[in-house]
Amino acid sequence: MGSLITDIDKISETARFLIISLPNEQLSKTSPFAIEKALQGIGGSPKSVKKLKSGDLLIETSSAIQTKSFLLAKTFLNNPVKITLHRTLNSSRGVISEPQLLHSPESEILDGLSSQSVIGVRRINIKRGASFIATKHIVLTFNTTQLPSHIKTGYLRCKVRPYIPNPIRCYNCQRFGHSKAACRGKQTCSRCASLDHIASDCTSIEPRCMNCDQPHPADSKDCPQWKKEKEIQELRTKKNISYFEAKNILFPQQSTNSYTKAVKSSGFQSTQTDEKITKVVVPPLVKLKPVTVRMNLVLSVHPSDEDMSTSEVDEELSPLKKSYEHKRHLQKSQMFP
């Protein structure tokens, strides 16, 4: 038991991402309020909590003490619980390039760097014809989420750069984002995109890419889709997030564009045409002479009229008043038939 506790103490120092699993998919049937209360009861509220497609919970702890509390838990929501380390999020990968390590085997490099949190070493080899040629570039896996800026290899001090993996392409359907083991698609030729044969049996003269429909094989690094996938891998590595999170950040409009294309292809039109609009014809207004207002009537006043009495003015205005009211009536009847 003492060695187990010691191992947990060591793991807890660096591990921050844990998977919580319950039998019979109990987590998917449980209230989020009950889950939050149960998490607080074990080690306090984690830094973040996400539900995975599998129904399990992915939690990010805020300290080594909190990680240890969850790793030691035996039950969760009155059920036996399985809490494990996330397979990739608790580690990081970097690249060093050192010519003096060119002839050192991977086992020797791992043994020499294990005290600096290195848990994996892989040399990058390039293929030339039927053989592989070793390079000075070495991929190091650290058991920490943050890469060191430098590392000591014997008496040498090497700069550590983030390792950006190439996009994952399925060797069965040639699509990106999953492996052959998880593929549900049909076998597709990587050279011409046909479904009736594989690349080794291909007799097509012109290549065609399954992902972008351009004249190159599916494994070409000139493929626009390959370049997009490389951007996703770079963001995923630098931000330590999942593939789908990185894809949604970089290309959030892809789903919207797909919907727009679907609407257009259906022939649906939402534009209103002129034929459907009721037209109202308004006659031109008659321009009247400017007048002085009296009792809501319009009047032109001349200097000679200043001495006229009110009754005399009314008598002179009577024909004008009738003519004005008649024109107004005609205009209203034409505007609103």
mmCIF file of C-alpha atoms in Angstrom:
data_model
loop_
_atom_site.group_PDB
_atom_site.id
_atom_site.type_symbol
_atom_site.label_atom_id
_atom_site.label_comp_id
_atom_site.label_asym_id
_atom_site.label_seq_id
_atom_site.Cartn_x
_atom_site.Cartn_y
_atom_site.Cartn_z
ATOM 1 C CA MET A 1 0.000 0.000 0.000
ATOM 2 C CA GLY A 2 2.883 2.328 0.758
ATOM 3 C CA SER A 3 4.266 2.005 -2.779
ATOM 4 C CA LEU A 4 0.798 2.712 -4.222
ATOM 5 C CA ILE A 5 0.492 5.928 -2.249
ATOM 6 C CA THR A 6 3.981 6.931 -3.338
ATOM 7 C CA ASP A 7 3.060 6.305 -6.990
ATOM 8 C CA ILE A 8 -0.129 8.370 -6.643
ATOM 9 C CA ASP A 9 1.828 11.184 -5.009
ATOM 10 C CA LYS A 10 4.260 11.198 -7.917
ATOM 11 C CA ILE A 11 1.519 11.065 -10.542
ATOM 12 C CA SER A 12 -0.512 13.768 -8.820
ATOM 13 C CA GLU A 13 2.350 16.233 -9.087
ATOM 14 C CA THR A 14 1.864 16.556 -12.848
ATOM 15 C CA ALA A 15 -1.453 14.914 -13.826
ATOM 16 C CA ARG A 16 -4.386 17.315 -14.176
ATOM 17 C CA PHE A 17 -6.791 15.594 -16.585
ATOM 18 C CA LEU A 18 -8.822 12.650 -15.288
ATOM 19 C CA ILE A 19 -11.598 10.453 -16.689
ATOM 20 C CA ILE A 20 -14.482 9.496 -14.372
ATOM 21 C CA SER A 21 -16.436 6.397 -15.429
ATOM 22 C CA LEU A 22 -19.443 4.685 -13.855
ATOM 23 C CA PRO A 23 -20.912 1.297 -14.834
ATOM 24 C CA ASN A 24 -24.008 1.074 -17.056
ATOM 25 C CA GLU A 25 -23.679 4.679 -18.251
ATOM 26 C CA GLN A 26 -25.015 5.990 -14.952
ATOM 27 C CA LEU A 27 -23.499 9.436 -15.517
ATOM 28 C CA SER A 28 -25.668 10.096 -18.578
ATOM 29 C CA LYS A 29 -28.777 9.429 -16.480
ATOM 30 C CA THR A 30 -27.789 11.624 -13.542
ATOM 31 C CA SER A 31 -28.704 15.249 -12.872
ATOM 32 C CA PRO A 32 -25.843 17.746 -13.377
ATOM 33 C CA PHE A 33 -26.659 19.183 -9.949
ATOM 34 C CA ALA A 34 -26.104 15.782 -8.325
ATOM 35 C CA ILE A 35 -22.849 15.342 -10.264
ATOM 36 C CA GLU A 36 -21.552 18.741 -9.156
ATOM 37 C CA LYS A 37 -22.410 17.949 -5.529
ATOM 38 C CA ALA A 38 -20.628 14.588 -5.759
ATOM 39 C CA LEU A 39 -17.515 16.206 -7.265
ATOM 40 C CA GLN A 40 -17.398 18.754 -4.456
ATOM 41 C CA GLY A 41 -17.723 15.944 -1.934
ATOM 42 C CA ILE A 42 -14.580 14.198 -3.227
ATOM 43 C CA GLY A 43 -12.103 17.011 -3.769
ATOM 44 C CA GLY A 44 -13.933 20.275 -4.363
ATOM 45 C CA SER A 45 -15.063 21.769 -7.676
ATOM 46 C CA PRO A 46 -12.578 20.941 -10.475
ATOM 47 C CA LYS A 47 -11.166 23.639 -12.714
ATOM 48 C CA SER A 48 -13.317 22.358 -15.586
ATOM 49 C CA VAL A 49 -15.752 19.511 -16.277
ATOM 50 C CA LYS A 50 -16.785 18.163 -19.699
ATOM 51 C CA LYS A 51 -19.020 15.282 -20.682
ATOM 52 C CA LEU A 52 -17.487 13.053 -23.360
ATOM 53 C CA LYS A 53 -19.333 11.270 -26.159
ATOM 54 C CA SER A 54 -18.853 8.038 -24.251
ATOM 55 C CA GLY A 55 -20.868 9.482 -21.352
ATOM 56 C CA ASP A 56 -17.809 9.674 -19.094
ATOM 57 C CA LEU A 57 -16.647 12.883 -17.445
ATOM 58 C CA LEU A 58 -13.371 14.629 -18.252
ATOM 59 C CA ILE A 59 -12.260 16.820 -15.359
ATOM 60 C CA GLU A 60 -9.317 19.171 -15.076
ATOM 61 C CA THR A 61 -8.052 19.523 -11.522
ATOM 62 C CA SER A 62 -6.538 22.693 -10.120
ATOM 63 C CA SER A 63 -3.817 21.179 -7.918
ATOM 64 C CA ALA A 64 -1.864 18.046 -7.047
ATOM 65 C CA ILE A 65 -3.918 17.654 -3.850
ATOM 66 C CA GLN A 66 -7.171 17.674 -5.809
ATOM 67 C CA THR A 67 -5.795 15.164 -8.325
ATOM 68 C CA LYS A 68 -4.792 12.838 -5.509
ATOM 69 C CA SER A 69 -8.228 13.124 -3.858
ATOM 70 C CA PHE A 70 -9.964 11.986 -7.034
ATOM 71 C CA LEU A 71 -7.479 9.189 -7.765
ATOM 72 C CA LEU A 72 -8.085 7.768 -4.284
ATOM 73 C CA ALA A 73 -11.895 7.871 -4.615
ATOM 74 C CA LYS A 74 -13.641 4.491 -4.554
ATOM 75 C CA THR A 75 -17.281 5.510 -5.035
ATOM 76 C CA PHE A 76 -19.126 8.260 -6.873
ATOM 77 C CA LEU A 77 -22.886 8.862 -6.538
ATOM 78 C CA ASN A 78 -23.059 5.689 -4.416
ATOM 79 C CA ASN A 79 -21.621 3.609 -7.274
ATOM 80 C CA PRO A 80 -18.196 2.010 -7.731
ATOM 81 C CA VAL A 81 -16.153 4.492 -9.742
ATOM 82 C CA LYS A 82 -13.215 4.150 -12.120
ATOM 83 C CA ILE A 83 -10.963 7.225 -12.301
ATOM 84 C CA THR A 84 -8.059 7.098 -14.731
ATOM 85 C CA LEU A 85 -5.564 9.480 -16.304
ATOM 86 C CA HIS A 86 -6.447 10.905 -19.702
ATOM 87 C CA ARG A 87 -4.351 9.170 -22.346
ATOM 88 C CA THR A 88 -2.831 12.275 -23.973
ATOM 89 C CA LEU A 89 -3.760 15.493 -22.157
ATOM 90 C CA ASN A 90 -1.448 14.857 -19.193
ATOM 91 C CA SER A 91 1.630 14.801 -21.387
ATOM 92 C CA SER A 92 3.276 17.011 -23.979
ATOM 93 C CA ARG A 93 5.607 16.411 -26.884
ATOM 94 C CA GLY A 94 8.528 18.460 -28.106
ATOM 95 C CA VAL A 95 11.282 18.164 -30.700
ATOM 96 C CA ILE A 96 15.013 18.623 -30.275
ATOM 97 C CA SER A 97 17.492 18.713 -33.168
ATOM 98 C CA GLU A 98 21.016 17.721 -32.234
ATOM 99 C CA PRO A 99 23.570 16.274 -34.714
ATOM 100 C CA GLN A 100 25.695 14.852 -31.882
ATOM 101 C CA LEU A 101 22.807 12.544 -30.903
ATOM 102 C CA LEU A 102 22.550 11.121 -34.423
ATOM 103 C CA HIS A 103 24.323 7.885 -33.496
ATOM 104 C CA SER A 104 22.847 7.515 -29.987
ATOM 105 C CA PRO A 105 20.135 4.840 -29.677
ATOM 106 C CA GLU A 106 16.710 5.870 -28.371
ATOM 107 C CA SER A 107 17.118 3.761 -25.220
ATOM 108 C CA GLU A 108 20.303 5.614 -24.262
ATOM 109 C CA ILE A 109 18.661 9.007 -24.811
ATOM 110 C CA LEU A 110 15.631 8.016 -22.712
ATOM 111 C CA ASP A 111 17.837 6.795 -19.887
ATOM 112 C CA GLY A 112 19.815 10.031 -19.943
ATOM 113 C CA LEU A 113 16.744 12.286 -19.964
ATOM 114 C CA SER A 114 14.358 10.423 -17.635
ATOM 115 C CA SER A 115 15.325 12.646 -14.695
ATOM 116 C CA GLN A 116 13.981 15.642 -16.671
ATOM 117 C CA SER A 117 10.415 14.272 -16.933
ATOM 118 C CA VAL A 118 11.021 12.561 -20.288
ATOM 119 C CA ILE A 119 8.970 9.355 -20.602
ATOM 120 C CA GLY A 120 9.300 8.673 -24.332
ATOM 121 C CA VAL A 121 11.866 9.100 -27.114
ATOM 122 C CA ARG A 122 11.327 8.618 -30.855
ATOM 123 C CA ARG A 123 13.717 9.532 -33.628
ATOM 124 C CA ILE A 124 12.242 10.957 -36.829
ATOM 125 C CA ASN A 125 13.248 8.882 -39.848
ATOM 126 C CA ILE A 126 12.616 9.744 -43.482
ATOM 127 C CA LYS A 127 11.928 7.229 -46.224
ATOM 128 C CA ARG A 128 14.184 7.120 -49.250
ATOM 129 C CA GLY A 129 13.084 4.458 -51.674
ATOM 130 C CA ALA A 130 12.725 1.216 -49.745
ATOM 131 C CA SER A 131 14.879 2.272 -46.772
ATOM 132 C CA PHE A 132 14.615 4.726 -43.873
ATOM 133 C CA ILE A 133 17.284 7.302 -43.022
ATOM 134 C CA ALA A 134 17.751 8.523 -39.445
ATOM 135 C CA THR A 135 17.679 12.283 -38.850
ATOM 136 C CA LYS A 136 18.957 14.544 -36.063
ATOM 137 C CA HIS A 137 15.362 15.341 -35.032
ATOM 138 C CA ILE A 138 14.067 13.551 -31.934
ATOM 139 C CA VAL A 139 10.536 13.650 -30.513
ATOM 140 C CA LEU A 140 10.468 13.708 -26.700
ATOM 141 C CA THR A 141 7.363 12.939 -24.629
ATOM 142 C CA PHE A 142 7.167 14.651 -21.228
ATOM 143 C CA ASN A 143 4.885 13.669 -18.365
ATOM 144 C CA THR A 144 3.939 17.339 -17.900
ATOM 145 C CA THR A 145 1.381 19.508 -19.684
ATOM 146 C CA GLN A 146 3.890 22.330 -20.212
ATOM 147 C CA LEU A 147 6.987 21.919 -22.368
ATOM 148 C CA PRO A 148 10.344 23.084 -21.019
ATOM 149 C CA SER A 149 12.086 25.687 -23.158
ATOM 150 C CA HIS A 150 15.391 23.766 -23.047
ATOM 151 C CA ILE A 151 16.708 20.404 -21.921
ATOM 152 C CA LYS A 152 20.195 19.126 -21.088
ATOM 153 C CA THR A 153 21.472 16.196 -23.121
ATOM 154 C CA GLY A 154 24.696 15.380 -21.335
ATOM 155 C CA TYR A 155 26.833 18.520 -21.519
ATOM 156 C CA LEU A 156 24.703 19.954 -24.354
ATOM 157 C CA ARG A 157 21.804 22.374 -23.939
ATOM 158 C CA CYS A 158 19.090 21.765 -26.531
ATOM 159 C CA LYS A 159 16.131 23.968 -27.376
ATOM 160 C CA VAL A 160 12.739 22.227 -27.173
ATOM 161 C CA ARG A 161 10.179 23.114 -29.859
ATOM 162 C CA PRO A 162 6.499 22.057 -29.833
ATOM 163 C CA TYR A 163 5.914 18.909 -31.851
ATOM 164 C CA ILE A 164 3.101 19.413 -34.371
ATOM 165 C CA PRO A 165 1.972 15.994 -35.630
ATOM 166 C CA ASN A 166 0.850 15.518 -39.198
ATOM 167 C CA PRO A 167 -2.909 15.201 -39.767
ATOM 168 C CA ILE A 168 -4.448 11.807 -39.116
ATOM 169 C CA ARG A 169 -5.687 10.322 -42.392
ATOM 170 C CA CYS A 170 -7.619 7.096 -42.607
ATOM 171 C CA TYR A 171 -5.903 4.536 -44.841
ATOM 172 C CA ASN A 172 -9.277 2.958 -45.596
ATOM 173 C CA CYS A 173 -11.586 5.816 -46.707
ATOM 174 C CA GLN A 174 -8.800 8.454 -47.067
ATOM 175 C CA ARG A 175 -10.726 11.006 -44.963
ATOM 176 C CA PHE A 176 -9.050 13.065 -42.241
ATOM 177 C CA GLY A 177 -9.748 13.019 -38.510
ATOM 178 C CA HIS A 178 -9.832 9.290 -37.742
ATOM 179 C CA SER A 179 -7.777 6.142 -38.189
ATOM 180 C CA LYS A 180 -8.442 2.969 -40.147
ATOM 181 C CA ALA A 181 -9.326 1.117 -36.948
ATOM 182 C CA ALA A 182 -12.220 3.517 -36.270
ATOM 183 C CA CYS A 183 -13.372 3.845 -39.899
ATOM 184 C CA ARG A 184 -16.954 3.089 -40.920
ATOM 185 C CA GLY A 185 -16.543 4.200 -44.524
ATOM 186 C CA LYS A 186 -15.847 2.279 -47.696
ATOM 187 C CA GLN A 187 -12.379 1.326 -48.895
ATOM 188 C CA THR A 188 -11.159 4.024 -51.280
ATOM 189 C CA CYS A 189 -8.149 4.305 -53.563
ATOM 190 C CA SER A 190 -5.753 6.966 -52.307
ATOM 191 C CA ARG A 191 -4.596 7.689 -55.859
ATOM 192 C CA CYS A 192 -7.805 8.099 -57.897
ATOM 193 C CA ALA A 193 -10.571 8.088 -55.214
ATOM 194 C CA SER A 194 -12.340 5.079 -56.757
ATOM 195 C CA LEU A 195 -14.170 2.592 -54.555
ATOM 196 C CA ASP A 196 -13.452 -0.570 -56.532
ATOM 197 C CA HIS A 197 -9.719 -0.983 -55.812
ATOM 198 C CA ILE A 198 -6.760 0.108 -53.658
ATOM 199 C CA ALA A 199 -3.768 2.260 -54.634
ATOM 200 C CA SER A 200 -1.441 -0.691 -55.316
ATOM 201 C CA ASP A 201 -3.897 -1.952 -57.963
ATOM 202 C CA CYS A 202 -4.658 1.475 -59.446
ATOM 203 C CA THR A 203 -4.250 1.861 -63.213
ATOM 204 C CA SER A 204 -5.654 5.373 -63.498
ATOM 205 C CA ILE A 205 -3.514 7.857 -65.429
ATOM 206 C CA GLU A 206 -4.819 10.970 -63.700
ATOM 207 C CA PRO A 207 -4.783 11.145 -59.881
ATOM 208 C CA ARG A 208 -7.741 12.599 -57.992
ATOM 209 C CA CYS A 209 -7.932 13.538 -54.316
ATOM 210 C CA MET A 210 -10.796 12.151 -52.264
ATOM 211 C CA ASN A 211 -10.839 15.226 -49.993
ATOM 212 C CA CYS A 212 -10.587 18.198 -52.381
ATOM 213 C CA ASP A 213 -11.232 16.651 -55.831
ATOM 214 C CA GLN A 214 -8.011 18.159 -57.212
ATOM 215 C CA PRO A 215 -5.483 16.251 -59.400
ATOM 216 C CA HIS A 216 -3.197 14.813 -56.723
ATOM 217 C CA PRO A 217 -3.195 11.723 -54.466
ATOM 218 C CA ALA A 218 -4.929 11.848 -51.087
ATOM 219 C CA ASP A 219 -1.578 11.798 -49.250
ATOM 220 C CA SER A 220 -0.249 14.937 -50.975
ATOM 221 C CA LYS A 221 0.897 17.744 -48.666
ATOM 222 C CA ASP A 222 -0.156 20.227 -51.356
ATOM 223 C CA CYS A 223 -3.781 19.324 -50.681
ATOM 224 C CA PRO A 224 -5.773 22.327 -49.337
ATOM 225 C CA GLN A 225 -7.600 20.040 -46.929
ATOM 226 C CA TRP A 226 -4.309 18.637 -45.626
ATOM 227 C CA LYS A 227 -3.125 22.191 -44.908
ATOM 228 C CA LYS A 228 -6.333 22.930 -42.990
ATOM 229 C CA GLU A 229 -5.899 19.764 -40.954
ATOM 230 C CA LYS A 230 -2.313 20.779 -40.183
ATOM 231 C CA GLU A 231 -3.598 24.087 -38.776
ATOM 232 C CA ILE A 232 -6.015 22.154 -36.578
ATOM 233 C CA GLN A 233 -3.204 19.962 -35.251
ATOM 234 C CA GLU A 234 -1.063 23.014 -34.521
ATOM 235 C CA LEU A 235 -3.801 24.756 -32.516
ATOM 236 C CA ARG A 236 -4.713 21.516 -30.730
ATOM 237 C CA THR A 237 -1.102 21.050 -29.668
ATOM 238 C CA LYS A 238 -0.459 24.628 -28.571
ATOM 239 C CA LYS A 239 -3.749 25.005 -26.646
ATOM 240 C CA ASN A 240 -3.829 21.409 -25.364
ATOM 241 C CA ILE A 241 -7.426 20.935 -26.528
ATOM 242 C CA SER A 242 -9.244 18.227 -28.445
ATOM 243 C CA TYR A 243 -9.272 17.897 -32.235
ATOM 244 C CA PHE A 244 -12.946 18.882 -32.501
ATOM 245 C CA GLU A 245 -12.513 21.926 -30.247
ATOM 246 C CA ALA A 246 -9.622 23.151 -32.391
ATOM 247 C CA LYS A 247 -11.592 22.538 -35.594
ATOM 248 C CA ASN A 248 -14.590 24.531 -34.334
ATOM 249 C CA ILE A 249 -12.332 27.445 -33.361
ATOM 250 C CA LEU A 250 -10.549 27.620 -36.722
ATOM 251 C CA PHE A 251 -13.445 26.802 -39.046
ATOM 252 C CA PRO A 252 -16.719 27.690 -37.256
ATOM 253 C CA GLN A 253 -18.497 28.609 -40.508
ATOM 254 C CA GLN A 254 -18.267 25.197 -42.178
ATOM 255 C CA SER A 255 -21.578 23.960 -40.756
ATOM 256 C CA THR A 256 -23.295 27.255 -41.622
ATOM 257 C CA ASN A 257 -21.987 27.121 -45.180
ATOM 258 C CA SER A 258 -23.196 23.544 -45.537
ATOM 259 C CA TYR A 259 -26.689 24.606 -44.449
ATOM 260 C CA THR A 260 -26.685 27.530 -46.900
ATOM 261 C CA LYS A 261 -25.701 25.232 -49.770
ATOM 262 C CA ALA A 262 -28.491 22.836 -48.815
ATOM 263 C CA VAL A 263 -31.085 25.615 -48.872
ATOM 264 C CA LYS A 264 -29.876 26.865 -52.254
ATOM 265 C CA SER A 265 -29.899 23.389 -53.767
ATOM 266 C CA SER A 266 -33.498 22.856 -52.598
ATOM 267 C CA GLY A 267 -34.658 25.735 -54.802
ATOM 268 C CA PHE A 268 -36.297 27.568 -51.921
ATOM 269 C CA GLN A 269 -36.640 31.314 -52.542
ATOM 270 C CA SER A 270 -37.508 33.816 -49.838
ATOM 271 C CA THR A 271 -37.247 36.946 -52.020
ATOM 272 C CA GLN A 272 -40.537 38.772 -52.544
ATOM 273 C CA THR A 273 -41.292 39.669 -56.176
ATOM 274 C CA ASP A 274 -42.903 42.837 -57.549
ATOM 275 C CA GLU A 275 -45.900 40.866 -58.799
ATOM 276 C CA LYS A 276 -46.859 39.993 -55.211
ATOM 277 C CA ILE A 277 -46.811 43.611 -54.015
ATOM 278 C CA THR A 278 -50.058 45.618 -54.107
ATOM 279 C CA LYS A 279 -49.410 48.828 -56.002
ATOM 280 C CA VAL A 280 -51.062 52.108 -54.923
ATOM 281 C CA VAL A 281 -51.197 54.866 -57.550
ATOM 282 C CA VAL A 282 -51.048 58.349 -56.029
ATOM 283 C CA PRO A 283 -52.094 61.256 -58.305
ATOM 284 C CA PRO A 284 -49.904 64.344 -58.436
ATOM 285 C CA LEU A 285 -50.779 67.023 -55.920
ATOM 286 C CA VAL A 286 -52.127 70.373 -57.113
ATOM 287 C CA LYS A 287 -49.887 73.246 -56.125
ATOM 288 C CA LEU A 288 -51.850 76.060 -54.467
ATOM 289 C CA LYS A 289 -50.930 79.699 -54.178
ATOM 290 C CA PRO A 290 -49.281 80.745 -50.900
ATOM 291 C CA VAL A 291 -51.888 82.350 -48.654
ATOM 292 C CA THR A 292 -52.435 83.741 -45.206
ATOM 293 C CA VAL A 293 -54.226 81.445 -42.765
ATOM 294 C CA ARG A 294 -57.615 82.472 -41.387
ATOM 295 C CA MET A 295 -60.123 79.967 -40.052
ATOM 296 C CA ASN A 296 -58.110 77.156 -41.660
ATOM 297 C CA LEU A 297 -58.369 78.856 -45.088
ATOM 298 C CA VAL A 298 -55.580 80.141 -47.289
ATOM 299 C CA LEU A 299 -55.699 83.713 -48.549
ATOM 300 C CA SER A 300 -53.585 86.132 -50.595
ATOM 301 C CA VAL A 301 -53.755 89.596 -49.045
ATOM 302 C CA HIS A 302 -53.138 92.704 -51.094
ATOM 303 C CA PRO A 303 -52.327 96.147 -49.658
ATOM 304 C CA SER A 304 -55.651 97.468 -50.945
ATOM 305 C CA ASP A 305 -57.580 94.933 -48.879
ATOM 306 C CA GLU A 306 -56.364 96.142 -45.502
ATOM 307 C CA ASP A 307 -59.407 98.454 -44.973
ATOM 308 C CA MET A 308 -62.017 95.803 -45.871
ATOM 309 C CA SER A 309 -64.502 94.689 -43.184
ATOM 310 C CA THR A 310 -64.806 91.125 -42.000
ATOM 311 C CA SER A 311 -68.099 90.566 -43.801
ATOM 312 C CA GLU A 312 -66.672 91.924 -47.029
ATOM 313 C CA VAL A 313 -63.702 89.595 -46.722
ATOM 314 C CA ASP A 314 -65.991 86.610 -46.076
ATOM 315 C CA GLU A 315 -68.050 87.424 -49.138
ATOM 316 C CA GLU A 316 -64.950 87.665 -51.319
ATOM 317 C CA LEU A 317 -63.570 84.428 -49.912
ATOM 318 C CA SER A 318 -66.724 82.387 -50.366
ATOM 319 C CA PRO A 319 -66.033 81.283 -54.000
ATOM 320 C CA LEU A 320 -62.406 80.536 -53.168
ATOM 321 C CA LYS A 321 -63.410 78.476 -50.145
ATOM 322 C CA LYS A 322 -65.821 76.334 -52.165
ATOM 323 C CA SER A 323 -63.263 75.794 -54.939
ATOM 324 C CA TYR A 324 -60.594 74.750 -52.398
ATOM 325 C CA GLU A 325 -62.874 72.280 -50.593
ATOM 326 C CA HIS A 326 -63.958 70.779 -53.927
ATOM 327 C CA LYS A 327 -60.337 70.143 -54.997
ATOM 328 C CA ARG A 328 -59.492 68.570 -51.637
ATOM 329 C CA HIS A 329 -62.451 66.210 -51.967
ATOM 330 C CA LEU A 330 -61.353 65.140 -55.458
ATOM 331 C CA GLN A 331 -57.790 64.465 -54.288
ATOM 332 C CA LYS A 332 -58.937 62.282 -51.395
ATOM 333 C CA SER A 333 -61.277 60.259 -53.623
ATOM 334 C CA GLN A 334 -58.421 59.593 -56.075
ATOM 335 C CA MET A 335 -55.908 58.610 -53.376
ATOM 336 C CA PHE A 336 -58.272 56.273 -51.517
ATOM 337 C CA PRO A 337 -60.778 54.847 -54.032
#
